[in-house]
Amino acid sequence: AQKVTQAQTEISVVEKEDVTLDCVYETRDTTYYLFWYKQPPSGELVFLIRRNSFDEQNEISGRYSWNFQKSTSSFNFTITASQVVVSAVYFCALSEENYGQNFVFGPGTRLSVLP
Amino acid sequence: EPEVTQTPSHQVTQMGQEVILRCVPISNHLYFYWYRQILGQKVEFLVSFYNNEISEKSEIFDDQFSVERPDGSNFTLKIRSTKLEDSAMYFCASSEPIRGRGYTFGSGTRLTVV
């Protein structure tokens, strides 16, 4: 069955610290897609990244980077030199190719970056 | 950039009333979805819709819920007789014909049942 675990419920860091948000997934499919979304206090879901199961290259976008490791079923998200403005809830999500198109979301990690 | 549009952004309704949440998916998308997020909890899948019929639904999506694509542009979620526990943020999403591509969420409708 599909499952997404985000073990960190809440994280607090001081501005300019690096922070890594963990995501571990379970899937029965060989083709699947992993996502990260940001949810600011206003409530909308902001797309950050999509990665398919055949692409294990790590990705960097500005201060954001993602580490996808199939061997450990993990898709971790690192924010470098964090800023107060990135404070939000972050969700990891999984969609399987052959078992419907719906997403399974993790429980989310609330990140607070303190000045 | 194309958007999924949801209206209203916030709706307050009395328990027992029917409510319809509206969504306009991206025009060339063929798959449509509704998700629910109870305050402080994770986002949960409700239903997916393709080719004018439900393709998948979760156990949350019981007989109180229905979806419809009444014309070529709108996609609606109806809750027949709202309960207090239906209070949540409801997200609509749509995606391209190619699986996993272009999955886009709307900004959500916050439903408050009083």
Short mmCIF file of C-alpha atoms in Angstrom, two decimals:
data_model
loop_
_atom_site.label_atom_id
_atom_site.label_comp_id
_atom_site.label_asym_id
_atom_site.label_seq_id
_atom_site.Cartn_x
_atom_site.Cartn_y
_atom_site.Cartn_z
CA ALA A 1 0.00 0.00 0.00
CA GLN A 2 1.04 3.57 -0.50
CA LYS A 3 2.32 5.39 2.51
CA VAL A 4 4.27 8.57 3.14
CA THR A 5 5.96 9.25 6.45
CA GLN A 6 7.30 12.57 7.62
CA ALA A 7 8.69 11.78 11.02
CA GLN A 8 9.32 15.38 12.01
CA THR A 9 6.07 16.99 13.12
CA GLU A 10 7.62 20.36 13.89
CA ILE A 11 11.06 21.85 13.42
CA SER A 12 12.34 25.19 14.65
CA VAL A 13 15.57 26.68 13.43
CA VAL A 14 17.21 30.05 13.66
CA GLU A 15 17.52 32.11 10.52
CA LYS A 16 20.48 31.18 8.30
CA GLU A 17 20.65 27.65 9.63
CA ASP A 18 20.33 24.74 7.22
CA VAL A 19 17.40 22.41 7.76
CA THR A 20 16.47 19.04 6.27
CA LEU A 21 12.92 17.76 6.14
CA ASP A 22 12.67 13.99 5.94
CA CYS A 23 10.29 11.98 3.78
CA VAL A 24 10.10 8.20 3.58
CA TYR A 25 7.64 6.46 1.31
CA GLU A 26 6.26 3.00 0.62
CA THR A 27 4.96 1.92 -2.75
CA ARG A 28 4.05 -1.26 -4.59
CA ASP A 29 4.68 0.31 -7.98
CA THR A 30 7.90 0.52 -9.97
CA THR A 31 6.86 3.80 -11.56
CA TYR A 32 5.84 6.55 -9.24
CA TYR A 33 6.14 10.26 -8.66
CA LEU A 34 7.23 12.14 -5.58
CA PHE A 35 6.35 15.70 -4.76
CA TRP A 36 6.99 18.38 -2.21
CA TYR A 37 4.44 21.09 -1.49
CA LYS A 38 4.62 24.11 0.75
CA GLN A 39 1.54 25.31 2.62
CA PRO A 40 1.90 28.84 3.98
CA PRO A 41 -0.52 30.21 6.62
CA SER A 42 -2.85 31.38 3.84
CA GLY A 43 -3.60 27.70 3.17
CA GLU A 44 -2.88 27.11 -0.50
CA LEU A 45 -0.61 24.30 -1.66
CA VAL A 46 2.46 25.61 -3.43
CA PHE A 47 4.17 23.14 -5.74
CA LEU A 48 7.91 22.84 -5.17
CA ILE A 49 9.13 19.78 -7.05
CA ARG A 50 8.08 16.62 -8.89
CA ARG A 51 10.42 13.71 -9.30
CA ASN A 52 9.74 10.43 -11.09
CA SER A 53 11.06 7.12 -9.85
CA PHE A 54 13.55 6.73 -12.68
CA ASP A 55 15.30 10.00 -12.00
CA GLU A 56 17.50 9.78 -8.95
CA GLN A 57 19.49 12.87 -9.72
CA ASN A 58 19.53 15.30 -6.90
CA GLU A 59 18.14 18.71 -7.68
CA ILE A 60 19.05 22.16 -6.48
CA SER A 61 16.96 25.26 -6.90
CA GLY A 62 18.38 28.29 -5.18
CA ARG A 63 18.46 27.52 -1.48
CA TYR A 64 16.35 24.39 -1.95
CA SER A 65 17.76 20.95 -2.69
CA TRP A 66 16.26 17.50 -2.83
CA ASN A 67 17.93 14.15 -2.22
CA PHE A 68 16.11 11.18 -3.73
CA GLN A 69 17.40 7.75 -2.71
CA LYS A 70 15.47 4.72 -3.92
CA SER A 71 17.60 2.37 -1.86
CA THR A 72 16.20 3.89 1.33
CA SER A 73 12.85 5.02 -0.15
CA SER A 74 13.56 8.56 0.91
CA PHE A 75 13.07 11.95 -0.70
CA ASN A 76 14.50 14.52 1.66
CA PHE A 77 14.32 18.27 1.28
CA THR A 78 17.02 20.65 2.46
CA ILE A 79 16.76 24.41 2.84
CA THR A 80 20.13 26.11 3.05
CA ALA A 81 20.59 29.32 4.99
CA SER A 82 16.91 29.42 5.88
CA GLN A 83 14.94 32.62 6.06
CA VAL A 84 11.89 33.54 8.13
CA VAL A 85 9.82 33.72 4.96
CA VAL A 86 10.11 29.96 4.38
CA SER A 87 8.22 29.20 7.58
CA ALA A 88 5.31 26.99 6.55
CA VAL A 89 4.03 23.44 6.62
CA TYR A 90 5.76 21.21 4.09
CA PHE A 91 4.13 18.12 2.66
CA CYS A 92 5.73 15.24 0.83
CA ALA A 93 3.40 13.30 -1.48
CA LEU A 94 3.43 10.16 -3.62
CA SER A 95 1.50 9.24 -6.75
CA GLU A 96 1.70 5.79 -8.30
CA GLU A 97 1.61 5.15 -12.05
CA ASN A 98 -0.45 1.99 -12.02
CA TYR A 99 -2.66 2.39 -8.99
CA GLY A 100 -4.66 5.51 -9.65
CA GLN A 101 -3.62 9.07 -10.09
CA ASN A 102 -4.43 10.26 -6.62
CA PHE A 103 -1.83 11.59 -4.25
CA VAL A 104 -1.02 10.20 -0.87
CA PHE A 105 0.28 12.98 1.33
CA GLY A 106 2.50 12.71 4.34
CA PRO A 107 1.33 14.30 7.59
CA GLY A 108 3.45 17.37 7.00
CA THR A 109 6.29 19.07 8.84
CA ARG A 110 5.73 22.50 10.34
CA LEU A 111 8.90 24.53 9.86
CA SER A 112 9.40 27.65 11.91
CA VAL A 113 12.38 29.83 11.09
CA LEU A 114 13.04 32.26 13.90
CA PRO A 115 14.78 35.60 13.39
CA GLU B 1 0.74 30.15 -15.95
CA PRO B 2 -2.56 28.20 -16.09
CA GLU B 3 -4.42 27.91 -12.80
CA VAL B 4 -7.09 25.82 -11.20
CA THR B 5 -9.69 28.24 -9.87
CA GLN B 6 -11.88 27.48 -6.87
CA THR B 7 -14.88 29.41 -5.65
CA PRO B 8 -15.77 30.52 -3.08
CA SER B 9 -12.56 30.86 -1.09
CA HIS B 10 -14.49 30.59 2.15
CA GLN B 11 -18.01 29.30 2.77
CA VAL B 12 -19.95 29.13 6.01
CA THR B 13 -23.00 26.89 6.11
CA GLN B 14 -25.41 25.57 8.69
CA MET B 15 -25.34 21.93 9.65
CA GLY B 16 -27.73 19.94 7.49
CA GLN B 17 -27.54 22.29 4.54
CA GLU B 18 -26.37 21.30 1.10
CA VAL B 19 -23.23 22.95 -0.19
CA ILE B 20 -21.64 23.01 -3.64
CA LEU B 21 -17.98 23.78 -4.07
CA ARG B 22 -16.92 24.88 -7.50
CA CYS B 23 -13.73 24.43 -9.47
CA VAL B 24 -12.57 25.40 -12.93
CA PRO B 25 -9.75 23.03 -13.92
CA ILE B 26 -7.05 23.84 -16.45
CA SER B 27 -8.62 23.69 -19.89
CA ASN B 28 -6.66 20.86 -21.52
CA HIS B 29 -6.58 18.66 -18.43
CA LEU B 30 -8.63 15.47 -18.43
CA TYR B 31 -8.30 14.21 -14.85
CA PHE B 32 -9.98 16.01 -11.98
CA TYR B 33 -9.75 15.49 -8.25
CA TRP B 34 -11.03 16.63 -4.89
CA TYR B 35 -9.00 16.49 -1.70
CA ARG B 36 -9.86 17.46 1.85
CA GLN B 37 -7.71 18.84 4.65
CA ILE B 38 -9.18 19.04 8.13
CA LEU B 39 -7.54 21.87 10.05
CA GLY B 40 -4.05 20.92 11.23
CA GLN B 41 -4.13 17.55 9.52
CA LYS B 42 -2.83 16.08 6.30
CA VAL B 43 -4.38 16.43 2.87
CA GLU B 44 -6.59 13.43 2.05
CA PHE B 45 -7.79 12.17 -1.31
CA LEU B 46 -11.56 12.15 -1.84
CA VAL B 47 -12.27 11.34 -5.46
CA SER B 48 -10.90 11.35 -8.99
CA PHE B 49 -12.94 11.91 -12.13
CA TYR B 50 -12.15 11.03 -15.70
CA ASN B 51 -14.22 10.75 -18.86
CA ASN B 52 -17.34 11.97 -17.04
CA GLU B 53 -17.27 9.37 -14.34
CA ILE B 54 -15.66 8.65 -11.02
CA SER B 55 -12.46 6.67 -11.55
CA GLU B 56 -11.50 6.26 -7.92
CA LYS B 57 -12.80 7.30 -4.52
CA SER B 58 -11.70 6.97 -0.93
CA GLU B 59 -13.70 5.69 2.02
CA ILE B 60 -14.28 9.30 3.04
CA PHE B 61 -16.31 9.85 -0.12
CA ASP B 62 -19.60 8.37 1.06
CA ASP B 63 -23.16 8.86 -0.19
CA GLN B 64 -23.22 12.39 1.18
CA PHE B 65 -20.74 13.44 -1.47
CA SER B 66 -21.16 13.70 -5.21
CA VAL B 67 -19.19 15.21 -8.06
CA GLU B 68 -20.28 16.55 -11.37
CA ARG B 69 -18.92 18.20 -14.46
CA PRO B 70 -22.07 20.05 -15.47
CA ASP B 71 -20.54 21.77 -18.48
CA GLY B 72 -17.21 21.84 -20.27
CA SER B 73 -15.44 23.92 -17.70
CA ASN B 74 -16.76 23.47 -14.15
CA PHE B 75 -16.14 20.58 -11.78
CA THR B 76 -18.24 20.57 -8.62
CA LEU B 77 -18.28 18.80 -5.29
CA LYS B 78 -21.64 18.59 -3.54
CA ILE B 79 -22.14 17.72 0.09
CA ARG B 80 -25.81 16.90 0.58
CA SER B 81 -26.34 17.38 4.28
CA THR B 82 -23.32 18.93 5.91
CA LYS B 83 -22.05 17.82 9.29
CA LEU B 84 -19.78 19.66 11.69
CA GLU B 85 -16.96 17.27 10.80
CA ASP B 86 -17.16 18.32 7.14
CA SER B 87 -15.48 21.57 8.14
CA ALA B 88 -12.20 21.54 6.26
CA MET B 89 -10.24 23.01 3.40
CA TYR B 90 -11.28 21.41 0.12
CA PHE B 91 -8.79 21.38 -2.73
CA CYS B 92 -9.58 20.77 -6.35
CA ALA B 93 -6.85 19.55 -8.69
CA SER B 94 -6.49 18.64 -12.33
CA SER B 95 -3.82 16.91 -14.38
CA GLU B 96 -2.81 16.34 -17.97
CA PRO B 97 -3.71 13.31 -20.05
CA ILE B 98 -0.21 11.95 -19.45
CA ARG B 99 -0.16 10.42 -16.00
CA GLY B 100 1.63 12.40 -13.34
CA ARG B 101 2.13 15.46 -15.48
CA GLY B 102 0.98 18.94 -14.74
CA TYR B 103 -0.81 18.07 -11.53
CA THR B 104 -2.11 21.42 -10.32
CA PHE B 105 -4.00 22.25 -7.15
CA GLY B 106 -6.41 25.10 -6.71
CA SER B 107 -6.05 27.49 -3.81
CA GLY B 108 -8.81 25.76 -1.86
CA THR B 109 -12.22 26.48 -0.40
CA ARG B 110 -12.41 26.70 3.37
CA LEU B 111 -15.75 25.23 4.43
CA THR B 112 -17.00 25.99 7.91
CA VAL B 113 -20.09 24.14 9.12
CA VAL B 114 -21.80 25.74 12.11
#
